[in-house]
Amino acid sequence: MELYELTAHELMDKLNSGEITSEEITKSYFSRIKEKDNQIKAYISLLEEEALDKAKKVDEDRKLGKKVSKYAGIPIGIKDNICISGSKTTCGSKILENFVAPYNATVIENLNNEDMFFLGKTNMDEFAFGSSTENSAFYPTRNPWDLDRVPGGSSGGSAAAVAANMAPWALGSDTGGSIRQPSSLCGVIGFKPTYGLVSRYGLVAYASSLDQIGTITKDVTDSALLLNLIAGHDEKDSTSMNLEKKDYTLSLVNDVKGMKIGIPKEYIGKGINDEVRESVLSVAKKYEELGATIEECSFEVGKYAIGAYYIMATAEASSNLGRFDGIRYGYRTKQFNNLKDIYRNSRSEGFGAEAKRRIMLGTYVLSAGYYDAYYKKAQKVRTVINKAYNELFEKYDLLLTPVSPITAFKVGEKIDNPLEMYLADICTVPINIGGIPGMSIPCGIDSNGLPISFQLLAKPFGEETIIRAAYTYEKNFNFRENYKPTFKNSK
Amino acid sequence: MSLLDYEVIIGLEVHCELSTKTKIYCSCPTTFGAEPNTQCCPICMAMPGTLPVLNEKVVEYAVKAGLATNCKIARNSKSDRKNYFYPDLPKAYQISQFDLPLCYDGFINIETDEGEKTIGITRIHIEEDAGKLNHDEFGRGTFVDLNRAGVPLIEVVSEPDLRSKEEAESYLRKLKSIFEYIGISDCKMQEGSLRADVNVSVRKKGSAKFGTRTEMKNMNSFRSISRAIEYEANRQIEVIENGGIIEQETLRWDDISGKTFSMRDKEEAQDYRYFPEPDLAAIKLSDEYIENIKKSLPELPESRKKRYLLDMNLTEKAAKFVTDSKYFSNLFEEASSICNNPKAVSNWIMSDIARILNEREEEPEDIRFSGKELGELVSLIDKGTISSAIAKKILEEMFENPENPSKIIEKKGWVQISDENAIKEIVNKILEANPQSIIDYKAGKDKALGFLVGQAMKETKGKANPQILNKLFLEGILGDNSVK
Amino acid sequence: MSVNKKEIVHLAKLSNLYLSEEEIEKYAKDLTEIIDFASMINSVNTDEINETIAANENFNVFRKDQVIPSMDRNLLLQNAPSQDDGMFRIPKVLN
């Protein structure tokens, strides 16, 4: 077994027992990346030198018997919209192609504090606008399960890197499903925590009221371990909640007896691929066998979530992307005579088609005469959605749904039809609107050999319940041991 | 129709930089005049991924401003984004407040020729200042300095209650004075920490409907505001008289030509697309919080004025003059407590101090000596140690080198001569030299005595005690013993 | 609800984008389609419902008024496309 095939907690055990060194781990990953990433294209930039330096230093510290964190010497992949000081942060966009962040995101500080380090920055849809990673300004990322297919998005690089063993784990960001959907399409665990649990400071904003940093891991144990590091109050983020620190590994308990799980009927009906539905229903059955109560319920307002989502997310995005103006940083056009040229040409040449589409859409819904009909109405619908969740979580500990209505689709299949692409987010966006936590857990493969996943949702700050149920499922059905990516092309 | 048939309607939007130590959404210092881009961090430079966190002092200062201007204080408030592109606005949106300002429905009273008048205050909200654009005279371009970006501001919006440039100026002075009293801003107009957008419209007298208004942005001197209002009102009247229509637009006032100019491309009507700022939390103020701020407010000018009139016997004019500036008022109170002669202190402030400031082109806040020193100066006159002529010289000296008046007297040898024998010698000398003055005085020309006293003052470099001089001259002229 | 080409041109101006004739056409079609779809939210009864104005219930998140030294200017300007005298340089802005 190669080191790169291990989970992060397995690596930590071997590292802390002295069986292996951090340098060995790091070299193993970079050789794997060199072997596979020309096919997958999960990374935008690699931080090999910095990683090896840090690995050697941590090994030295361990050798000298210095007290080090148990995470010390474990590498990680970082989505390229999270700032690492002194490194490029491109957001998958030409407009930030050469942008070197002058500061660290809070999550990066957290990882640094444990002496962890970074393999590289992972590919993404430009500014996290997309569900396929095809909107990257640099290149699309491929799905390790089928190289002709997309890995999902927008955190497609992170998900593909973990699935292809090019990173033990990775950070992503999730605004409408950007962690969970690619994790689902790549057969790994994706966890979007409650809004406000993880600091957004240093995450380049897409839609500020929906964005949340989360984890992409090979198993549930790693999710808990990584969440322990990134969760917590941050004074630099006004939306960060000041709550007592939790140890999520305490929820790694193989027991769901007595748990009440609701299945909203809207998500196992029309519009959901048959194989996906079957697979998710079999998960429900499994939980029932394991002692949980399963009940069908209704989340009627959920069907309006996509409409509300694309109104509020693009509104915020149109404002968040105003700062890319070619003045202080980022791409500046060569074609200019005056300030207006700098603005218009830099932005037109620097942003891709989907970014422009969302900026215009967001500008539209906020503009005079339309604000009440769209933005304000969407925020009212948001209140209705929150109420519906509150009511459901009074009855149920968890909700169970698919993550994506379909498995991985082919590169280029939906790129010309934005609306169809947006509809692929139907199961994931309501979670961001509600600000609640959601985890994507693989549960099978379809007839094309592509991963299918289910999603567990809990009330705000109900991460522990999700971890417990996901861990129990994993203990009783280990997807990773049964299925492996093929790195083949479609037939 | 003539100008007199029209009424001018003025409303002011006053922007006031708050004197907090740090910016509104980051911890950078707010010091004025620092090297370009040295009071900056990734947050106020709008680096991707950064987030704002509200400075608690900004809320406190805005609430203070609201309470001091009789506003209601919102229990629930929030921040909003105002979106537009300009190189001095790094995020391409200004964080401001749209529909839920911190303070609303207030008023202040101003003095007008017709007596006291109440001017309504629609709202006071918090927002961030923009950076500064420096224009290169060699045409190399424009240079962006973001030191000022994120400096906290309050915007105070008045009702269109002002009817003349005098009222507008009086309102602005009053507002400035109040903000100085409560210590939320240094209100330095020349540094731009107090500036106003001026809205002007005109209507025929008796008409109930407002005319279309124009707006002149970022005015930062009383003189320009006053001139701009006059010019703009006359321009509008002329347009209307000639059958034209006033367009609602933003104008730029040019101080050199004394004219207003159209500023914006009319085609591109602004659409700021306000929406709630998702990066900031809501503001909820408790009664207790507001009550505590209320308790911490210092005595405001109106109440001080009343006290000066009733307890200290100042004239209406003196009380107003002294309380118009917090610095004068503080100087006055301290000095009066030392010398126990408020009337004299107020006279010094109104006459000589105001004159010297004017000559030096300084503001009351630039005075470097304390009320204690001024009080001592007045005491020295009252005790007869110095004449008021010497006192004036001492005061001039105090502006140059702020020091204890006694020290100045000692250094300069300016102690008053009150020794009758010494003075008598001088009086006799002068009487001998000016026999005509004696004849004149006896013939009823009182002025002659003044001339003689003046000569004696000259001789003693102003140090002779004037009462004793007067007495001895009169004795000399009228008594026979010294005149042959 | 259709978004016409004139509106697209206006939106492009507001968002400081230059669009080709082709793009204008494409975005008019895309936006019309998306807005049409999103208009489904009008079927939700929101009488007496307040809009959500913050993503969570946090309130009164304040910072103390204490100075943290500013960042080194060179670091802040390291990404500037054009700079001079410690400032960002742009073409002359008339005002």
PDB file of N, CA and C in Angstrom, chain B residues 265-330:
ATOM      1  N   ASP B 265     -22.480  62.646 -16.236  1.00  0.00           N
ATOM      2  CA  ASP B 265     -23.039  62.260 -17.506  1.00  0.00           C
ATOM      3  C   ASP B 265     -24.525  61.967 -17.253  1.00  0.00           C
ATOM      4  N   LYS B 266     -25.388  62.761 -17.840  1.00  0.00           N
ATOM      5  CA  LYS B 266     -26.808  62.617 -17.509  1.00  0.00           C
ATOM      6  C   LYS B 266     -27.396  61.289 -17.993  1.00  0.00           C
ATOM      7  N   GLU B 267     -26.807  60.815 -19.087  1.00  0.00           N
ATOM      8  CA  GLU B 267     -27.250  59.530 -19.627  1.00  0.00           C
ATOM      9  C   GLU B 267     -27.194  58.432 -18.574  1.00  0.00           C
ATOM     10  N   GLU B 268     -26.090  58.456 -17.822  1.00  0.00           N
ATOM     11  CA  GLU B 268     -25.850  57.375 -16.882  1.00  0.00           C
ATOM     12  C   GLU B 268     -26.384  57.733 -15.517  1.00  0.00           C
ATOM     13  N   ALA B 269     -27.680  57.655 -15.383  1.00  0.00           N
ATOM     14  CA  ALA B 269     -28.280  57.924 -14.087  1.00  0.00           C
ATOM     15  C   ALA B 269     -27.709  56.918 -13.102  1.00  0.00           C
ATOM     16  N   GLN B 270     -27.378  57.392 -11.906  1.00  0.00           N
ATOM     17  CA  GLN B 270     -26.815  56.502 -10.898  1.00  0.00           C
ATOM     18  C   GLN B 270     -27.876  55.532 -10.419  1.00  0.00           C
ATOM     19  N   ASP B 271     -27.458  54.310 -10.208  1.00  0.00           N
ATOM     20  CA  ASP B 271     -28.333  53.320  -9.592  1.00  0.00           C
ATOM     21  C   ASP B 271     -27.452  52.578  -8.602  1.00  0.00           C
ATOM     22  N   TYR B 272     -27.581  52.946  -7.323  1.00  0.00           N
ATOM     23  CA  TYR B 272     -26.619  52.459  -6.335  1.00  0.00           C
ATOM     24  C   TYR B 272     -26.870  51.030  -5.879  1.00  0.00           C
ATOM     25  N   ARG B 273     -27.991  50.472  -6.255  1.00  0.00           N
ATOM     26  CA  ARG B 273     -28.301  49.079  -5.919  1.00  0.00           C
ATOM     27  C   ARG B 273     -28.001  48.754  -4.451  1.00  0.00           C
ATOM     28  N   TYR B 274     -28.548  49.568  -3.573  1.00  0.00           N
ATOM     29  CA  TYR B 274     -28.389  49.297  -2.137  1.00  0.00           C
ATOM     30  C   TYR B 274     -28.914  47.909  -1.784  1.00  0.00           C
ATOM     31  N   PHE B 275     -28.217  47.205  -0.953  1.00  0.00           N
ATOM     32  CA  PHE B 275     -28.779  45.993  -0.331  1.00  0.00           C
ATOM     33  C   PHE B 275     -28.060  45.746   0.991  1.00  0.00           C
ATOM     34  N   PRO B 276     -28.685  44.985   1.886  1.00  0.00           N
ATOM     35  CA  PRO B 276     -28.100  44.805   3.227  1.00  0.00           C
ATOM     36  C   PRO B 276     -26.702  44.189   3.145  1.00  0.00           C
ATOM     37  N   GLU B 277     -25.762  44.740   3.886  1.00  0.00           N
ATOM     38  CA  GLU B 277     -24.375  44.258   3.886  1.00  0.00           C
ATOM     39  C   GLU B 277     -24.315  42.887   4.566  1.00  0.00           C
ATOM     40  N   PRO B 278     -24.066  41.822   3.797  1.00  0.00           N
ATOM     41  CA  PRO B 278     -24.098  40.484   4.411  1.00  0.00           C
ATOM     42  C   PRO B 278     -22.885  40.182   5.290  1.00  0.00           C
ATOM     43  N   ASP B 279     -21.844  40.988   5.199  1.00  0.00           N
ATOM     44  CA  ASP B 279     -20.637  40.721   5.977  1.00  0.00           C
ATOM     45  C   ASP B 279     -20.680  41.323   7.373  1.00  0.00           C
ATOM     46  N   LEU B 280     -21.731  42.101   7.672  1.00  0.00           N
ATOM     47  CA  LEU B 280     -21.818  42.716   9.000  1.00  0.00           C
ATOM     48  C   LEU B 280     -23.083  42.254   9.713  1.00  0.00           C
ATOM     49  N   ALA B 281     -22.978  42.170  11.028  1.00  0.00           N
ATOM     50  CA  ALA B 281     -24.127  41.752  11.821  1.00  0.00           C
ATOM     51  C   ALA B 281     -25.032  42.953  12.102  1.00  0.00           C
ATOM     52  N   ALA B 282     -26.263  42.655  12.449  1.00  0.00           N
ATOM     53  CA  ALA B 282     -27.227  43.708  12.779  1.00  0.00           C
ATOM     54  C   ALA B 282     -26.792  44.444  14.048  1.00  0.00           C
ATOM     55  N   ILE B 283     -27.264  45.676  14.191  1.00  0.00           N
ATOM     56  CA  ILE B 283     -26.971  46.465  15.389  1.00  0.00           C
ATOM     57  C   ILE B 283     -28.257  46.563  16.201  1.00  0.00           C
ATOM     58  N   LYS B 284     -28.213  46.110  17.443  1.00  0.00           N
ATOM     59  CA  LYS B 284     -29.391  46.205  18.313  1.00  0.00           C
ATOM     60  C   LYS B 284     -28.989  46.963  19.563  1.00  0.00           C
ATOM     61  N   LEU B 285     -29.588  48.127  19.763  1.00  0.00           N
ATOM     62  CA  LEU B 285     -29.199  48.947  20.905  1.00  0.00           C
ATOM     63  C   LEU B 285     -30.249  48.869  22.001  1.00  0.00           C
ATOM     64  N   SER B 286     -29.794  48.619  23.207  1.00  0.00           N
ATOM     65  CA  SER B 286     -30.717  48.505  24.336  1.00  0.00           C
ATOM     66  C   SER B 286     -30.970  49.894  24.934  1.00  0.00           C
ATOM     67  N   ASP B 287     -32.077  50.007  25.667  1.00  0.00           N
ATOM     68  CA  ASP B 287     -32.382  51.261  26.357  1.00  0.00           C
ATOM     69  C   ASP B 287     -31.243  51.623  27.296  1.00  0.00           C
ATOM     70  N   GLU B 288     -30.687  50.602  27.921  1.00  0.00           N
ATOM     71  CA  GLU B 288     -29.620  50.813  28.893  1.00  0.00           C
ATOM     72  C   GLU B 288     -28.383  51.427  28.221  1.00  0.00           C
ATOM     73  N   TYR B 289     -28.045  50.877  27.068  1.00  0.00           N
ATOM     74  CA  TYR B 289     -26.887  51.387  26.310  1.00  0.00           C
ATOM     75  C   TYR B 289     -27.093  52.866  25.975  1.00  0.00           C
ATOM     76  N   ILE B 290     -28.281  53.177  25.481  1.00  0.00           N
ATOM     77  CA  ILE B 290     -28.570  54.558  25.075  1.00  0.00           C
ATOM     78  C   ILE B 290     -28.581  55.479  26.293  1.00  0.00           C
ATOM     79  N   GLU B 291     -29.144  54.972  27.385  1.00  0.00           N
ATOM     80  CA  GLU B 291     -29.217  55.759  28.623  1.00  0.00           C
ATOM     81  C   GLU B 291     -27.807  56.087  29.135  1.00  0.00           C
ATOM     82  N   ASN B 292     -26.925  55.104  29.052  1.00  0.00           N
ATOM     83  CA  ASN B 292     -25.546  55.326  29.509  1.00  0.00           C
ATOM     84  C   ASN B 292     -24.833  56.382  28.671  1.00  0.00           C
ATOM     85  N   ILE B 293     -25.077  56.361  27.382  1.00  0.00           N
ATOM     86  CA  ILE B 293     -24.452  57.368  26.526  1.00  0.00           C
ATOM     87  C   ILE B 293     -25.028  58.743  26.848  1.00  0.00           C
ATOM     88  N   LYS B 294     -26.334  58.761  27.070  1.00  0.00           N
ATOM     89  CA  LYS B 294     -26.990  60.025  27.403  1.00  0.00           C
ATOM     90  C   LYS B 294     -26.337  60.630  28.648  1.00  0.00           C
ATOM     91  N   LYS B 295     -26.085  59.771  29.628  1.00  0.00           N
ATOM     92  CA  LYS B 295     -25.484  60.240  30.881  1.00  0.00           C
ATOM     93  C   LYS B 295     -24.073  60.772  30.663  1.00  0.00           C
ATOM     94  N   SER B 296     -23.404  60.222  29.674  1.00  0.00           N
ATOM     95  CA  SER B 296     -22.003  60.600  29.462  1.00  0.00           C
ATOM     96  C   SER B 296     -21.855  61.882  28.639  1.00  0.00           C
ATOM     97  N   LEU B 297     -22.980  62.387  28.106  1.00  0.00           N
ATOM     98  CA  LEU B 297     -22.883  63.586  27.271  1.00  0.00           C
ATOM     99  C   LEU B 297     -22.495  64.803  28.108  1.00  0.00           C
ATOM    100  N   PRO B 298     -21.577  65.621  27.618  1.00  0.00           N
ATOM    101  CA  PRO B 298     -21.244  66.841  28.353  1.00  0.00           C
ATOM    102  C   PRO B 298     -22.373  67.863  28.199  1.00  0.00           C
ATOM    103  N   GLU B 299     -22.293  68.941  28.974  1.00  0.00           N
ATOM    104  CA  GLU B 299     -23.297  70.003  28.874  1.00  0.00           C
ATOM    105  C   GLU B 299     -23.204  70.625  27.468  1.00  0.00           C
ATOM    106  N   LEU B 300     -24.342  70.790  26.818  1.00  0.00           N
ATOM    107  CA  LEU B 300     -24.348  71.288  25.442  1.00  0.00           C
ATOM    108  C   LEU B 300     -24.441  72.816  25.409  1.00  0.00           C
ATOM    109  N   PRO B 301     -24.107  73.427  24.281  1.00  0.00           N
ATOM    110  CA  PRO B 301     -24.001  74.887  24.223  1.00  0.00           C
ATOM    111  C   PRO B 301     -25.256  75.612  24.686  1.00  0.00           C
ATOM    112  N   GLU B 302     -26.416  75.082  24.349  1.00  0.00           N
ATOM    113  CA  GLU B 302     -27.632  75.803  24.707  1.00  0.00           C
ATOM    114  C   GLU B 302     -27.776  75.941  26.216  1.00  0.00           C
ATOM    115  N   SER B 303     -27.454  74.845  26.888  1.00  0.00           N
ATOM    116  CA  SER B 303     -27.584  74.876  28.336  1.00  0.00           C
ATOM    117  C   SER B 303     -26.489  75.752  28.955  1.00  0.00           C
ATOM    118  N   ARG B 304     -25.302  75.696  28.365  1.00  0.00           N
ATOM    119  CA  ARG B 304     -24.223  76.558  28.868  1.00  0.00           C
ATOM    120  C   ARG B 304     -24.620  78.027  28.719  1.00  0.00           C
ATOM    121  N   LYS B 305     -25.180  78.339  27.565  1.00  0.00           N
ATOM    122  CA  LYS B 305     -25.550  79.723  27.300  1.00  0.00           C
ATOM    123  C   LYS B 305     -26.534  80.228  28.362  1.00  0.00           C
ATOM    124  N   LYS B 306     -27.505  79.375  28.654  1.00  0.00           N
ATOM    125  CA  LYS B 306     -28.496  79.766  29.668  1.00  0.00           C
ATOM    126  C   LYS B 306     -27.812  80.068  30.992  1.00  0.00           C
ATOM    127  N   ARG B 307     -26.877  79.210  31.339  1.00  0.00           N
ATOM    128  CA  ARG B 307     -26.163  79.370  32.599  1.00  0.00           C
ATOM    129  C   ARG B 307     -25.345  80.671  32.593  1.00  0.00           C
ATOM    130  N   TYR B 308     -24.730  80.975  31.468  1.00  0.00           N
ATOM    131  CA  TYR B 308     -23.903  82.181  31.391  1.00  0.00           C
ATOM    132  C   TYR B 308     -24.766  83.433  31.535  1.00  0.00           C
ATOM    133  N   LEU B 309     -25.988  83.354  30.953  1.00  0.00           N
ATOM    134  CA  LEU B 309     -26.895  84.498  31.037  1.00  0.00           C
ATOM    135  C   LEU B 309     -27.385  84.695  32.467  1.00  0.00           C
ATOM    136  N   LEU B 310     -27.805  83.594  33.071  1.00  0.00           N
ATOM    137  CA  LEU B 310     -28.457  83.694  34.371  1.00  0.00           C
ATOM    138  C   LEU B 310     -27.467  83.793  35.524  1.00  0.00           C
ATOM    139  N   ASP B 311     -26.464  82.917  35.535  1.00  0.00           N
ATOM    140  CA  ASP B 311     -25.579  82.856  36.702  1.00  0.00           C
ATOM    141  C   ASP B 311     -24.366  83.751  36.568  1.00  0.00           C
ATOM    142  N   MET B 312     -23.974  84.084  35.336  1.00  0.00           N
ATOM    143  CA  MET B 312     -22.734  84.809  35.181  1.00  0.00           C
ATOM    144  C   MET B 312     -22.941  86.193  34.594  1.00  0.00           C
ATOM    145  N   ASN B 313     -24.238  86.496  34.390  1.00  0.00           N
ATOM    146  CA  ASN B 313     -24.578  87.861  33.983  1.00  0.00           C
ATOM    147  C   ASN B 313     -23.966  88.337  32.678  1.00  0.00           C
ATOM    148  N   LEU B 314     -23.707  87.419  31.764  1.00  0.00           N
ATOM    149  CA  LEU B 314     -23.200  87.850  30.454  1.00  0.00           C
ATOM    150  C   LEU B 314     -24.350  88.427  29.648  1.00  0.00           C
ATOM    151  N   THR B 315     -24.016  89.266  28.669  1.00  0.00           N
ATOM    152  CA  THR B 315     -25.051  89.746  27.761  1.00  0.00           C
ATOM    153  C   THR B 315     -25.397  88.617  26.805  1.00  0.00           C
ATOM    154  N   GLU B 316     -26.536  88.708  26.154  1.00  0.00           N
ATOM    155  CA  GLU B 316     -26.979  87.728  25.165  1.00  0.00           C
ATOM    156  C   GLU B 316     -25.882  87.524  24.122  1.00  0.00           C
ATOM    157  N   LYS B 317     -25.341  88.632  23.666  1.00  0.00           N
ATOM    158  CA  LYS B 317     -24.328  88.589  22.618  1.00  0.00           C
ATOM    159  C   LYS B 317     -23.077  87.855  23.094  1.00  0.00           C
ATOM    160  N   ALA B 318     -22.643  88.203  24.312  1.00  0.00           N
ATOM    161  CA  ALA B 318     -21.437  87.583  24.838  1.00  0.00           C
ATOM    162  C   ALA B 318     -21.652  86.086  25.069  1.00  0.00           C
ATOM    163  N   ALA B 319     -22.796  85.747  25.640  1.00  0.00           N
ATOM    164  CA  ALA B 319     -23.076  84.346  25.941  1.00  0.00           C
ATOM    165  C   ALA B 319     -23.096  83.525  24.657  1.00  0.00           C
ATOM    166  N   LYS B 320     -23.668  84.092  23.609  1.00  0.00           N
ATOM    167  CA  LYS B 320     -23.736  83.382  22.336  1.00  0.00           C
ATOM    168  C   LYS B 320     -22.336  83.224  21.748  1.00  0.00           C
ATOM    169  N   PHE B 321     -21.615  84.337  21.773  1.00  0.00           N
ATOM    170  CA  PHE B 321     -20.278  84.303  21.175  1.00  0.00           C
ATOM    171  C   PHE B 321     -19.397  83.258  21.852  1.00  0.00           C
ATOM    172  N   VAL B 322     -19.428  83.260  23.166  1.00  0.00           N
ATOM    173  CA  VAL B 322     -18.546  82.353  23.905  1.00  0.00           C
ATOM    174  C   VAL B 322     -18.962  80.897  23.705  1.00  0.00           C
ATOM    175  N   THR B 323     -20.272  80.633  23.643  1.00  0.00           N
ATOM    176  CA  THR B 323     -20.706  79.235  23.546  1.00  0.00           C
ATOM    177  C   THR B 323     -20.695  78.702  22.122  1.00  0.00           C
ATOM    178  N   ASP B 324     -20.518  79.581  21.150  1.00  0.00           N
ATOM    179  CA  ASP B 324     -20.480  79.095  19.762  1.00  0.00           C
ATOM    180  C   ASP B 324     -19.346  78.108  19.557  1.00  0.00           C
ATOM    181  N   SER B 325     -18.287  78.290  20.306  1.00  0.00           N
ATOM    182  CA  SER B 325     -17.180  77.357  20.188  1.00  0.00           C
ATOM    183  C   SER B 325     -16.936  76.689  21.525  1.00  0.00           C
ATOM    184  N   LYS B 326     -16.792  75.402  21.478  1.00  0.00           N
ATOM    185  CA  LYS B 326     -16.500  74.640  22.686  1.00  0.00           C
ATOM    186  C   LYS B 326     -15.184  75.118  23.298  1.00  0.00           C
ATOM    187  N   TYR B 327     -14.241  75.459  22.414  1.00  0.00           N
ATOM    188  CA  TYR B 327     -12.921  75.843  22.905  1.00  0.00           C
ATOM    189  C   TYR B 327     -12.994  77.177  23.644  1.00  0.00           C
ATOM    190  N   PHE B 328     -13.765  78.128  23.086  1.00  0.00           N
ATOM    191  CA  PHE B 328     -13.990  79.396  23.776  1.00  0.00           C
ATOM    192  C   PHE B 328     -14.691  79.158  25.106  1.00  0.00           C
ATOM    193  N   SER B 329     -15.724  78.323  25.036  1.00  0.00           N
ATOM    194  CA  SER B 329     -16.544  78.114  26.217  1.00  0.00           C
ATOM    195  C   SER B 329     -15.715  77.482  27.337  1.00  0.00           C
ATOM    196  N   ASN B 330     -14.886  76.504  26.996  1.00  0.00           N
ATOM    197  CA  ASN B 330     -14.038  75.879  28.008  1.00  0.00           C
ATOM    198  C   ASN B 330     -13.015  76.864  28.558  1.00  0.00           C
TER     199      ASN B 330
END
